[in-house]
Short mmCIF file of C-alpha atoms in Angstrom, two decimals:
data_model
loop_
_atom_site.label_atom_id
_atom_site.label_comp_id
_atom_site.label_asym_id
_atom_site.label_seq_id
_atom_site.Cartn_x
_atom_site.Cartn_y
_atom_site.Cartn_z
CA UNK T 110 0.00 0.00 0.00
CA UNK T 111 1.65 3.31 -1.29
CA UNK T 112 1.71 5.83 0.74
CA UNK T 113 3.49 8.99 0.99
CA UNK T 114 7.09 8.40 2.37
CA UNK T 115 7.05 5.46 -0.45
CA UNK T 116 5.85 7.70 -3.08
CA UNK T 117 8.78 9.92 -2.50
CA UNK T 118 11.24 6.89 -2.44
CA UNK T 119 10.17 5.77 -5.94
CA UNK T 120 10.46 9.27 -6.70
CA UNK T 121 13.65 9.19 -5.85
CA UNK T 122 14.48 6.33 -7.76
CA UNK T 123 13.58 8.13 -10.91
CA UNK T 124 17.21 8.11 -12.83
CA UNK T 125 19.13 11.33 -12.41
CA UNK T 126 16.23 12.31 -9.12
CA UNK T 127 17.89 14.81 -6.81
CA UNK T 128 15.62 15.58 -4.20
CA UNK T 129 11.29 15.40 -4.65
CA UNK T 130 8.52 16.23 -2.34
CA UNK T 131 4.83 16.81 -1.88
CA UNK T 132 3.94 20.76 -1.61
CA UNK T 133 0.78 22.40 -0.80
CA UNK T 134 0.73 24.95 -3.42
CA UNK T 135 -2.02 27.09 -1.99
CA UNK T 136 0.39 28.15 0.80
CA UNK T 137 3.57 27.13 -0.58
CA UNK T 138 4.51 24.54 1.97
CA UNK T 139 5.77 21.40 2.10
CA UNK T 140 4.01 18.78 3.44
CA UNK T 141 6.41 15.94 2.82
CA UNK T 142 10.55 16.41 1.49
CA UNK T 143 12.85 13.94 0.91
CA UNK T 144 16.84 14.29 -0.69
CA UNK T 145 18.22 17.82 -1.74
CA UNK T 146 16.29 20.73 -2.79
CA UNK T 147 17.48 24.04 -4.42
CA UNK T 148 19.67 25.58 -2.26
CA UNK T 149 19.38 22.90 0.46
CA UNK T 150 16.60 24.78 1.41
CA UNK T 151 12.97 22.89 0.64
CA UNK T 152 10.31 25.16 2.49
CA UNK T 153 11.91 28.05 0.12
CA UNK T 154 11.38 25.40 -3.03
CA UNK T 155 8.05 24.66 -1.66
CA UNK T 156 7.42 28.50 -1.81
CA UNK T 157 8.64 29.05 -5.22
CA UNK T 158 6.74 25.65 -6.56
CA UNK T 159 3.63 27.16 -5.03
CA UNK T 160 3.89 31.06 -7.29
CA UNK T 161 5.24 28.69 -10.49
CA UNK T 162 1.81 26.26 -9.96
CA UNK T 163 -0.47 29.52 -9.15
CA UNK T 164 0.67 31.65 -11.81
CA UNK T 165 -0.42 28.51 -14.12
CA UNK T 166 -3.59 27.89 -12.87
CA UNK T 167 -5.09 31.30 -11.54
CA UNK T 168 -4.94 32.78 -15.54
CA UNK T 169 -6.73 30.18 -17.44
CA UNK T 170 -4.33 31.38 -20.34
CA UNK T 171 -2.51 27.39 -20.01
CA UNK T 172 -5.83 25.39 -20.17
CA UNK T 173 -7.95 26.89 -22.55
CA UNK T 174 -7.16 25.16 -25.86
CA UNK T 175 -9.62 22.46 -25.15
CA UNK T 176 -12.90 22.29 -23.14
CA UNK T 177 -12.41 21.13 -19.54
CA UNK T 178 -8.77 20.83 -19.76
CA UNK T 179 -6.70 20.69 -17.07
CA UNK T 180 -3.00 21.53 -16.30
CA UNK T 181 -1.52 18.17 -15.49
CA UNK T 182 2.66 19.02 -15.14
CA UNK T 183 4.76 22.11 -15.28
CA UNK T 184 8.61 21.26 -15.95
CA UNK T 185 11.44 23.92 -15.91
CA UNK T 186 14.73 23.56 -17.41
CA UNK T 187 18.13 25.06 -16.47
CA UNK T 188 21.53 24.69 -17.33
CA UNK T 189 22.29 22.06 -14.44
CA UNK T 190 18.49 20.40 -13.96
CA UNK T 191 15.20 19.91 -14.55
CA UNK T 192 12.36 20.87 -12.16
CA UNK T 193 9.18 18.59 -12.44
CA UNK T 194 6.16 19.51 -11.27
CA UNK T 195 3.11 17.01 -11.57
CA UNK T 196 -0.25 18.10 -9.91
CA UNK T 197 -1.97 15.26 -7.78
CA UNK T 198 -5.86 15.00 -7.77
CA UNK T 199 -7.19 14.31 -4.77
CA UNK T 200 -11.73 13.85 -4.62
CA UNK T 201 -11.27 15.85 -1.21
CA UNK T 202 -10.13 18.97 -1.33
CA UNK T 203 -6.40 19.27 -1.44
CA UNK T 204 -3.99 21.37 -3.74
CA UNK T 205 -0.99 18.99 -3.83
CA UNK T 206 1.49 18.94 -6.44
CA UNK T 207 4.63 16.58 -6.59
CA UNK T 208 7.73 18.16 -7.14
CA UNK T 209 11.18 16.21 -8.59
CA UNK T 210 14.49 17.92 -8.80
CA UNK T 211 16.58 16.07 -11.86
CA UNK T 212 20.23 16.14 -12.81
CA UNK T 213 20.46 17.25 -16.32
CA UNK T 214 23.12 15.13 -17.04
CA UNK T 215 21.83 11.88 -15.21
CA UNK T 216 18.12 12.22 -16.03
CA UNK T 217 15.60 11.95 -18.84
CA UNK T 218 12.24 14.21 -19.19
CA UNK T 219 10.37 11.92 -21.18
CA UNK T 220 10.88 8.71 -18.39
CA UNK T 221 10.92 11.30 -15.18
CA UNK T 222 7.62 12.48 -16.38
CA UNK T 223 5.77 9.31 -17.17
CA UNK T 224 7.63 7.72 -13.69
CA UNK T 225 5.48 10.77 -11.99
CA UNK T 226 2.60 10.46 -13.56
CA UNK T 227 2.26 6.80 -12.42
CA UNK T 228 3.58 7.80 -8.63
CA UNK T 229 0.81 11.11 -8.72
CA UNK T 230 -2.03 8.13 -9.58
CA UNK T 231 -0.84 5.10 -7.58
CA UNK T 232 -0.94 8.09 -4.64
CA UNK T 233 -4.38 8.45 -4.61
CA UNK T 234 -6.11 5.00 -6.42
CA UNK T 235 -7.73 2.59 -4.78
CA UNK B 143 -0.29 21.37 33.87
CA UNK B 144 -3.37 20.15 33.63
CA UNK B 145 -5.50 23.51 34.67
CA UNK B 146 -6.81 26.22 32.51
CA UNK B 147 -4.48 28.75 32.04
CA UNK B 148 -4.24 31.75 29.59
CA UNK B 149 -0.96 31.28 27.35
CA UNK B 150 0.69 31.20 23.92
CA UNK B 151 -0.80 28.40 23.06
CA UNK B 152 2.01 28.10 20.17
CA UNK B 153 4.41 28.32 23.53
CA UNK B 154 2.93 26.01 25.05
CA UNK B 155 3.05 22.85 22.65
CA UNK B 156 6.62 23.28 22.16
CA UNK B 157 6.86 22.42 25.84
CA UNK B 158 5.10 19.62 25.94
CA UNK B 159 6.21 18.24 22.59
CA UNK B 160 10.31 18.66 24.19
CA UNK B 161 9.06 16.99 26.72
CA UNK B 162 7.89 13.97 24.41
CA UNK B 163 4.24 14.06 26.17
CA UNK B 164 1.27 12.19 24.57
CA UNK B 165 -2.02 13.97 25.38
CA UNK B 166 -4.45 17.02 23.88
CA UNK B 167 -3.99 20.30 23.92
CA UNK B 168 -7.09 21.92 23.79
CA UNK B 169 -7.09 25.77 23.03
CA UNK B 170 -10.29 27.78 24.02
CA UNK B 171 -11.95 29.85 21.14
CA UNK B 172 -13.92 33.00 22.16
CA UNK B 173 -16.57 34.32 19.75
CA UNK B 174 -15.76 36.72 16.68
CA UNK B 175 -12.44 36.50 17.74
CA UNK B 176 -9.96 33.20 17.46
CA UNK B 177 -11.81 29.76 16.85
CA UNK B 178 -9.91 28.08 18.73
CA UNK B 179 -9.06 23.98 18.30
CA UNK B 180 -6.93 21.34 19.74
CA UNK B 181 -3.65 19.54 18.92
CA UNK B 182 -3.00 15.94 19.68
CA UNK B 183 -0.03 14.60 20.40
CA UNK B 184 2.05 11.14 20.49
CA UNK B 185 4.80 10.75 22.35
CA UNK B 186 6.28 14.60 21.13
CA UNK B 187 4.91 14.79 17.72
CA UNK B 188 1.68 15.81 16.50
CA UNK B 189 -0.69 13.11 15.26
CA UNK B 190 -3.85 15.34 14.83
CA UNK B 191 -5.60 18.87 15.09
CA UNK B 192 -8.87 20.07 14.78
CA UNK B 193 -10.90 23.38 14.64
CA UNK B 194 -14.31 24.52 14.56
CA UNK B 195 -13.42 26.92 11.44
CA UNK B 196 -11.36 23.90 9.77
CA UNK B 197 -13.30 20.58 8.07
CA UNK B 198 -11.89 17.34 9.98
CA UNK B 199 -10.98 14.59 7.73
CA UNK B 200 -14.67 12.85 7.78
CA UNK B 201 -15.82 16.37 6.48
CA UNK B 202 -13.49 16.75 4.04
CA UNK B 203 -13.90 12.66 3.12
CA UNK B 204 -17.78 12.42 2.97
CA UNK B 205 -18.59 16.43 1.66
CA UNK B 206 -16.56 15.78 -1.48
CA UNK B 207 -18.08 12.45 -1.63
CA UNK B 208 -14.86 10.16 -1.52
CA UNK B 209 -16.70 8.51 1.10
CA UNK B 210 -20.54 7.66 2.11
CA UNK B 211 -21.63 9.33 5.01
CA UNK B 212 -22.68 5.56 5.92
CA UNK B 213 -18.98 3.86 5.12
CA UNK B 214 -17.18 7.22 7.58
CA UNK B 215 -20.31 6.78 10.59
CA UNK B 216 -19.64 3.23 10.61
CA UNK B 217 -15.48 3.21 10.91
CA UNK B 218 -16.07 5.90 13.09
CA UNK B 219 -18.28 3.57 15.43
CA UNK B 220 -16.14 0.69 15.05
CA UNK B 221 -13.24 2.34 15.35
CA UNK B 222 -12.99 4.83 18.44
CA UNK B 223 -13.27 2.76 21.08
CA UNK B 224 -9.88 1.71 20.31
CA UNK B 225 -8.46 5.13 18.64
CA UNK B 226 -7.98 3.32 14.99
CA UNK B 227 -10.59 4.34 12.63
CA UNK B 228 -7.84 5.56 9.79
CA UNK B 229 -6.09 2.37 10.33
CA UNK B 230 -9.84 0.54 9.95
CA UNK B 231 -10.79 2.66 6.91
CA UNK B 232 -7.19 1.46 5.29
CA UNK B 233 -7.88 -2.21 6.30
CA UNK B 234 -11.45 -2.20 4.71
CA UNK B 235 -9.88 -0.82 1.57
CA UNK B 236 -12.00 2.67 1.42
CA UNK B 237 -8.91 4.53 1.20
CA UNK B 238 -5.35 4.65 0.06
CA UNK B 239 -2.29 5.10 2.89
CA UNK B 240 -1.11 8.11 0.35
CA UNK B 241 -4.97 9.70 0.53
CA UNK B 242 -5.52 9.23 4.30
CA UNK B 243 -2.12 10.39 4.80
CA UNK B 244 -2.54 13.64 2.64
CA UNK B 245 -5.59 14.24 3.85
CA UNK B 246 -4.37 13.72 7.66
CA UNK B 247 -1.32 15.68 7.19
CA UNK B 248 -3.80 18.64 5.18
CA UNK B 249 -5.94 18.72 8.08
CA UNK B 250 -3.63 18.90 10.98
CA UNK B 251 -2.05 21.92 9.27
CA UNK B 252 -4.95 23.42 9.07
CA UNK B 253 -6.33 22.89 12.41
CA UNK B 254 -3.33 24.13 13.78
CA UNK B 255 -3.14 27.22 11.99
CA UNK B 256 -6.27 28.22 13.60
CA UNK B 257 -6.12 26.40 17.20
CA UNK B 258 -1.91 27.88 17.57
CA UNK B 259 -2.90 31.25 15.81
CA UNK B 260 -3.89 33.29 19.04
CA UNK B 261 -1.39 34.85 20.77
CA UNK B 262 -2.86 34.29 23.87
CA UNK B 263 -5.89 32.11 24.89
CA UNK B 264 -6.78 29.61 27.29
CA UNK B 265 -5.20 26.31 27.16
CA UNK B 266 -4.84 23.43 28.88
CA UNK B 267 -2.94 20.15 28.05
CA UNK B 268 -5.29 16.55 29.03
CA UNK B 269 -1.84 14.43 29.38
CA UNK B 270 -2.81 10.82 27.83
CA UNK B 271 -5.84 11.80 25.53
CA UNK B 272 -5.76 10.61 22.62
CA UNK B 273 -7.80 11.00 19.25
CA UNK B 274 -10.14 8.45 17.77
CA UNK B 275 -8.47 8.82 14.29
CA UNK B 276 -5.42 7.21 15.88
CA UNK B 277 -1.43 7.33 14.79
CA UNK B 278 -1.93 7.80 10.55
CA UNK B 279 1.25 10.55 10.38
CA UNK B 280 3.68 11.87 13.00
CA UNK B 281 4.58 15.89 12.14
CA UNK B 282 7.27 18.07 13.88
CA UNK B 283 5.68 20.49 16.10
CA UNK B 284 8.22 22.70 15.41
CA UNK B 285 7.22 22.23 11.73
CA UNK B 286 3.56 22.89 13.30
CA UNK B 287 4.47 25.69 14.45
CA UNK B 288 6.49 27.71 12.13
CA UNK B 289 3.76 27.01 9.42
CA UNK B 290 0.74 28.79 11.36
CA UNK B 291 3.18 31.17 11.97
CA UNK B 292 4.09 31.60 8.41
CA UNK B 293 0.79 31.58 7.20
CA UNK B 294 -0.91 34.43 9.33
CA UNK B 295 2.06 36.22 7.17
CA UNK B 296 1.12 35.29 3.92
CA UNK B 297 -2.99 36.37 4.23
CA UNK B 298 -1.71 39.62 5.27
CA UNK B 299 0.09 40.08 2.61
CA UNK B 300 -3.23 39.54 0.27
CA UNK B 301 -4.95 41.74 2.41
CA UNK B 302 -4.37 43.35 5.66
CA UNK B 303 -7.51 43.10 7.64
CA UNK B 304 -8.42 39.82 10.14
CA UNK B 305 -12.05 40.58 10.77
CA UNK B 306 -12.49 39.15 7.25
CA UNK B 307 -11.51 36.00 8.48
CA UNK B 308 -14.45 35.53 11.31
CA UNK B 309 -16.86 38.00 10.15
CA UNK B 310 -20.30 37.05 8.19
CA UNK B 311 -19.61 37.15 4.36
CA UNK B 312 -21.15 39.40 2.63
CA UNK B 313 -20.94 39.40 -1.89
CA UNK B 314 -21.19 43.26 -2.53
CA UNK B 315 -24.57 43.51 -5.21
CA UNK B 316 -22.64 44.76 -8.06
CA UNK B 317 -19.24 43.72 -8.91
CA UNK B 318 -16.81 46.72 -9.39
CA UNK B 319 -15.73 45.79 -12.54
CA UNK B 320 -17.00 44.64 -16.05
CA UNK B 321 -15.95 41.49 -16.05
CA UNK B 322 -13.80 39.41 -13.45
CA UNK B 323 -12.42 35.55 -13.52
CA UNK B 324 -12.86 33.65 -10.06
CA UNK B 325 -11.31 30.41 -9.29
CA UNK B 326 -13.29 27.60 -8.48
CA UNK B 327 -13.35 28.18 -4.96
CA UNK B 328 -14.16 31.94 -4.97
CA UNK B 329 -17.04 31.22 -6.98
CA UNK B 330 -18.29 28.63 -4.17
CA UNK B 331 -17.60 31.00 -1.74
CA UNK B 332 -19.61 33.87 -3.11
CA UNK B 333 -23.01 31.42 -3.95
CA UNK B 334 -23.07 30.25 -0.99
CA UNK B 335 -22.44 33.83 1.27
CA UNK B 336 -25.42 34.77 2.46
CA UNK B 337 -24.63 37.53 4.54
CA UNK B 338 -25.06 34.93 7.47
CA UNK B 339 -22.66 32.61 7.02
CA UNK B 340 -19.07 33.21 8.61
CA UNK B 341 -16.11 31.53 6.85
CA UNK B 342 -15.89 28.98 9.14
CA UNK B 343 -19.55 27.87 8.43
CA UNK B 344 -18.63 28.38 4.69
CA UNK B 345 -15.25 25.98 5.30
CA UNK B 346 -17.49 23.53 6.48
CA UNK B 347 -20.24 23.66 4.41
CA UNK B 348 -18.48 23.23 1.77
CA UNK B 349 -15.76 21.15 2.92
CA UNK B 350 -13.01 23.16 2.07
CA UNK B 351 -9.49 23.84 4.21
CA UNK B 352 -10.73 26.71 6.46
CA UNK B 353 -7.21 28.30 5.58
CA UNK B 354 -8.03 28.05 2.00
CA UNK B 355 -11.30 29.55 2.77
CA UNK B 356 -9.84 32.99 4.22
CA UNK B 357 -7.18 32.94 1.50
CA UNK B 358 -9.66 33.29 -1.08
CA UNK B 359 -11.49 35.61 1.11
CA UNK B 360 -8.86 37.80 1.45
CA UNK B 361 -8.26 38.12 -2.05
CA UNK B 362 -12.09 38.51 -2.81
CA UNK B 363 -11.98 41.28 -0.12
CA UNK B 364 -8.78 42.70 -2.09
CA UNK B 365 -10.84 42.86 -5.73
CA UNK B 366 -13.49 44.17 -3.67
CA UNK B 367 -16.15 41.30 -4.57
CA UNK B 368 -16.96 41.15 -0.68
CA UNK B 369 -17.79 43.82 2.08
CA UNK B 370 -15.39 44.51 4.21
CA UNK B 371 -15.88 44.35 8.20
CA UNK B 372 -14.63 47.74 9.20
CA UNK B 373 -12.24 48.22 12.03
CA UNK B 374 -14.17 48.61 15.75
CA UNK B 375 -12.50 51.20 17.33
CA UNK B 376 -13.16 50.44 21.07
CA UNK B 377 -13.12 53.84 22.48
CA UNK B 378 -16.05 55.55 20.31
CA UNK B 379 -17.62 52.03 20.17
CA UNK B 380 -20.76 52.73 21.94
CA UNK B 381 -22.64 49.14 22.52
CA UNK B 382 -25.55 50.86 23.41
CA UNK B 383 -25.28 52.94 19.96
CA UNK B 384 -26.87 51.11 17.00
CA UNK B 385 -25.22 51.74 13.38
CA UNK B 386 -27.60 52.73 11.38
CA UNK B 387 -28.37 50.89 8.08
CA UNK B 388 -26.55 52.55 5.00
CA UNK B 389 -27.91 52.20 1.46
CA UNK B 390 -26.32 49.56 -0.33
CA UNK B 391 -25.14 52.10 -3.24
CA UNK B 392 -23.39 54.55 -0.49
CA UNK B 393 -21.51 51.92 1.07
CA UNK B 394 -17.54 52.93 1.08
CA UNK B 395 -15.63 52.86 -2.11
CA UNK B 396 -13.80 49.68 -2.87
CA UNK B 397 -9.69 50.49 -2.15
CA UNK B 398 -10.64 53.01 0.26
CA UNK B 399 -10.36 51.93 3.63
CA UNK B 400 -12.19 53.53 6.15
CA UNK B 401 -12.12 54.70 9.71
CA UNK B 402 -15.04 54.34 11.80
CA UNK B 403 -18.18 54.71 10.24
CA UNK B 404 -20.10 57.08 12.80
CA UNK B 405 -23.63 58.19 12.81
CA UNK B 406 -23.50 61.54 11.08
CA UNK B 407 -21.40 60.19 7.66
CA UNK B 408 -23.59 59.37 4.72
CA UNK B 409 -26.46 59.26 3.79
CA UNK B 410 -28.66 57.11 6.02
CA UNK B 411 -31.78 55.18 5.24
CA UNK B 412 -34.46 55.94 7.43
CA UNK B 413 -35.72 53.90 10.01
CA UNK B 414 -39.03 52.97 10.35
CA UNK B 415 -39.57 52.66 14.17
CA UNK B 416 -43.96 51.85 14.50
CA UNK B 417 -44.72 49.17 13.24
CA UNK B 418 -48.34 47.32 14.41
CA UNK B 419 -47.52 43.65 15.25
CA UNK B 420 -48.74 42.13 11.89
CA UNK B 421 -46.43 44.72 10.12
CA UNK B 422 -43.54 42.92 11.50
CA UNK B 423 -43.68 40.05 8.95
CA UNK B 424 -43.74 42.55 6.31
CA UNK B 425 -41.17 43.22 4.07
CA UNK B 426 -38.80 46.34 4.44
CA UNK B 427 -40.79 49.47 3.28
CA UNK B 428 -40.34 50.41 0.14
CA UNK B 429 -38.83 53.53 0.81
CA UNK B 430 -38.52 55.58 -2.72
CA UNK B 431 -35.20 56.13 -3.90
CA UNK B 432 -33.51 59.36 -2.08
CA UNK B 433 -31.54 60.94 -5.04
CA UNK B 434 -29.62 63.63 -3.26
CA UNK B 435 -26.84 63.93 -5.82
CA UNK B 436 -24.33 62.71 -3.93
CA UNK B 437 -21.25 61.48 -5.52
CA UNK B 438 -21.18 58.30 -4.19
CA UNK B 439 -24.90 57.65 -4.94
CA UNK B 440 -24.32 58.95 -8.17
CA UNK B 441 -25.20 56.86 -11.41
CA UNK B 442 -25.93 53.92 -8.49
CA UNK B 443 -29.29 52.06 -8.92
CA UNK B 444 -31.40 51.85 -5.78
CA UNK B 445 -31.32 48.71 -3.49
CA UNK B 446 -33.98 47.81 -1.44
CA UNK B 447 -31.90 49.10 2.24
CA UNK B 448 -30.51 46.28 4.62
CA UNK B 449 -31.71 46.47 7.71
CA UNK B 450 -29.31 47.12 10.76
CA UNK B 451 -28.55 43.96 12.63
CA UNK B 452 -28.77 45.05 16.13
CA UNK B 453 -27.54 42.35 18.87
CA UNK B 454 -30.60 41.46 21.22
CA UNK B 455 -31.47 43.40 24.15
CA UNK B 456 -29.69 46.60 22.09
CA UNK B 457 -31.56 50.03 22.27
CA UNK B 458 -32.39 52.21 19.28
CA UNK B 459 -30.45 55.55 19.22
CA UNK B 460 -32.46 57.76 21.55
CA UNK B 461 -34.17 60.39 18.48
CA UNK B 462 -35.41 57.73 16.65
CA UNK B 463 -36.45 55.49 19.47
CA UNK B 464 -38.05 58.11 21.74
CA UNK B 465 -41.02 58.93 19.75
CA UNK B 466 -44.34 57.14 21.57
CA UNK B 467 -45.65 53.99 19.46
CA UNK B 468 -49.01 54.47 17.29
CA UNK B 469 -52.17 53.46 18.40
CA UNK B 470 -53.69 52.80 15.46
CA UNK B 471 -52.00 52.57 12.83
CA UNK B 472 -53.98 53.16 9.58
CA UNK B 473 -53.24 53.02 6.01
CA UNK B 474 -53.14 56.53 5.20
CA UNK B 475 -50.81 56.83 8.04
CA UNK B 476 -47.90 54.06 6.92
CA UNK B 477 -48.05 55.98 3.94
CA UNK B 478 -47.43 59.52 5.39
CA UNK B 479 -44.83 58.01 7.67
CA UNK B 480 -42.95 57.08 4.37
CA UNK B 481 -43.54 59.85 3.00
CA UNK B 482 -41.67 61.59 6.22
CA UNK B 483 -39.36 59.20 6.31
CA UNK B 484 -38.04 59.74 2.86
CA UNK B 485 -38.52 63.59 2.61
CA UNK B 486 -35.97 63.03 5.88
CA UNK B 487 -33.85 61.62 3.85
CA UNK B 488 -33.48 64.10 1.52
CA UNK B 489 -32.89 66.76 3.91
#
């Protein structure tokens, strides 16, 4: 039975994974770390996850190409990472989003992303 | 330990959690003010909090329909008596350990926030209580802590005013702009405001995070979509003064905040003091609209006045209360009295 501390372990073992955890992105904190985060400091990436997620979903500019879409990941690139951001669906009301720190050099977008969109699910099916 | 005693409640669980206690702390609430709560602990770290402004986790469970009210009332039977109805619910297969740990760990934060976020209240610690919900996460009270901590910071940095956050809701009638976008949750909030409900009975109602619930209060407050509680200022605070009603097109101009509203600003609607028994049922009198040219009334439409919620027992002001009451009341003589009333007005 998944739950969260396990989540963040196979999170973890997503090649090239850093440091991941579960953030509350209405107040920008996080409710469950594991590994590194930006400069060692995971309430501040918690913070900065929360203003990336809001700025996505409070302007419906992201969503609108279909009817009833929603924003499923947000992923930002630098030089020396990647920054994965997967939103997690809860039927009560939560806003939870799962957060992976990559190496650029060690991991791959395409698998990281499917490996969190499986985690996000198993999370939260029954 | 065990008495009542008026502390930082925030303080005070530190204390007991360095001192690895297991037990409740229970946080008294006081009326308009803070709600209140208490935060259970195991052994030094938090298992569980609850609020009355904050859904518990078989509000937020059932009101968004992951569970039957039937499936949560029976766990919760079975389960009490032995503290280990999440562990029950997980055995049965209702929920998944990541959902019952999300929503535990959601819940306790936002419990705490409100139960830790008085400065000083009364609290006392029950050494050995536990909660029915039993062990499901263990959280830092430090962590506990520093988050309510944090996140009294971040609503007043959407909007600097706390009555907001315990005071009736109230949608102003016409929104100050052409056309707005709401979230999901604003738009909740403002169908179901009635005027009545606070945002703790909205939180609940809904079964929404009660800090989620001020958040977007604060910000519908900011756009000016809500009325905003003014400021009592206890020394001209009169409790045997009544505010008048004000017109619903002369209330204060969104972005413009306020001092105390007093008798003699604005226009006022009239009150109708003599009213026969059976009149009582009646509507509001129609009073006809008082255009005085006012800039604020300017260009608004005319809204039917709200009346003046006075707390019971309260007396009238003296001018408008003093006058004797009317024996008998006929037809011709409502209609005069409106008359007066709204040639008053005008004055």
């Amino acid at each position: 039975m998944p739950g969260v501390e396990h989540c963040l372990q196979e999170a973890m073992a997503i090649p090239g994974a850093v440091g991941a955890s579960i953030v509350d992105y209405t107040t920008g904190f996080p409710v469950a770390t594991t590994g590194a985060a930006p400069n060692s400091d995971h309430e501040a990436a918690a913070a900065g996850t929360a203003d990336v997620v809001q700025a996505a979903t409070s302007r419906s500019l992201f969503v609108s190409a279909v009817p009833h879409d929603l924003l499923e990941d947000l992923i930002i690139t630098t030089a020396g990472g990647y920054h994965l951001l997967r939103l997690v669906q809860t039927d009560f009301d939560s806003r939870l989003v799962l957060y992976v720190w990559l190496d650029r050099i060690h991991g791959n977008l395409a698998v990281a992303r499917r490996r969190m969109q499986t985690l996000a699910a198993e999370l939260v099916a029954t | 330990m065990s008495p009542t005693k008026t502390a930082a409640p925030g303080r005070l669980l530190t204390q007991v959690a360095g001192e690895r206690q297991t037990g409740a702390l229970v946080v008294g609430g006081h009326p308009g003010g803070s709600p209140g709560g208490a935060v259970y602990l195991h052994d030094g770290a938090v298992i569980y909090a609850e609020s009355p402004a904050s859904p518990g986790v078989g509000e937020l469970l059932t009101s968004s329909g992951r569970l039957a009210a039937r499936t949560w009332q029976a766990a919760l039977d079975a389960g009490s008596p032995q503290s280990r109805v999440g562990r029950l619910l997980l055995d049965q297969g209702h929920l998944t350990q990541g959902e019952l740990e999300l929503c535990v760990l959601g819940a306790i934060y936002d419990a705490a926030y409100f139960a830790l976020g008085s400065a000083s209240a009364p609290v006392e610690f029950r050494p050995g209580a536990g909660h029915w919900l039993g062990t499901v996460v263990r959280v830092d009270a430090a962590a506990v802590n520093r988050e309510s901590r944090r996140r009294s910071r971040l609503l007043d940095e959407i909007f600097p005013n706390a009555l907001i956050d315990s005071a009736p809701v109230t949608p102003v009638p016409r929104a100050p702009l052409e056309r707005i976008t709401l979230t999901a949750l604003q738009w909740e909030l403002l169908v179901h405001a009635d005027g009545q409900r606070t945002p703790a009975d909205l939180a609940q109602l809904l079964g929404r995070a009660g800090f989620a619930t001020i958040q977007e209060l604060r910000r519908l407050a900011a756009l000016g979509l809500i009325e905003r509680p003014a400021e009592r200022d206890p020394k001209t605070d009169d409790p045997d003064l009544v505010r008048l009603p004000r017109a619903r097109g002369t209330a204060p101009a969104a972005g413009v905040t306020r001092p105390v509203v007093t008798l003699d600003e604005g226009p006022m609607v009239p009150v109708v003091t003599h009213r026969t028994a059976t009149a009582v049922e009646d509507p509001p009198p129609a009073t006809p609209a008082p255009y005085t040219g006012d800039p604020v009334t300017n260009g608004t439409v005319y809204r039917p006045p709200r009346l003046a919620r006075r707390k019971p027992g309260a007396k009238l002001p003296k001018d408008l209360a003093g006058e004797p009451p009317m024996d008998v009341p006929g037809a011709d003589e409502v209609l005069l009295k409106r008359i007066r009333t709204a040639l008053r007005a005008l004055r």
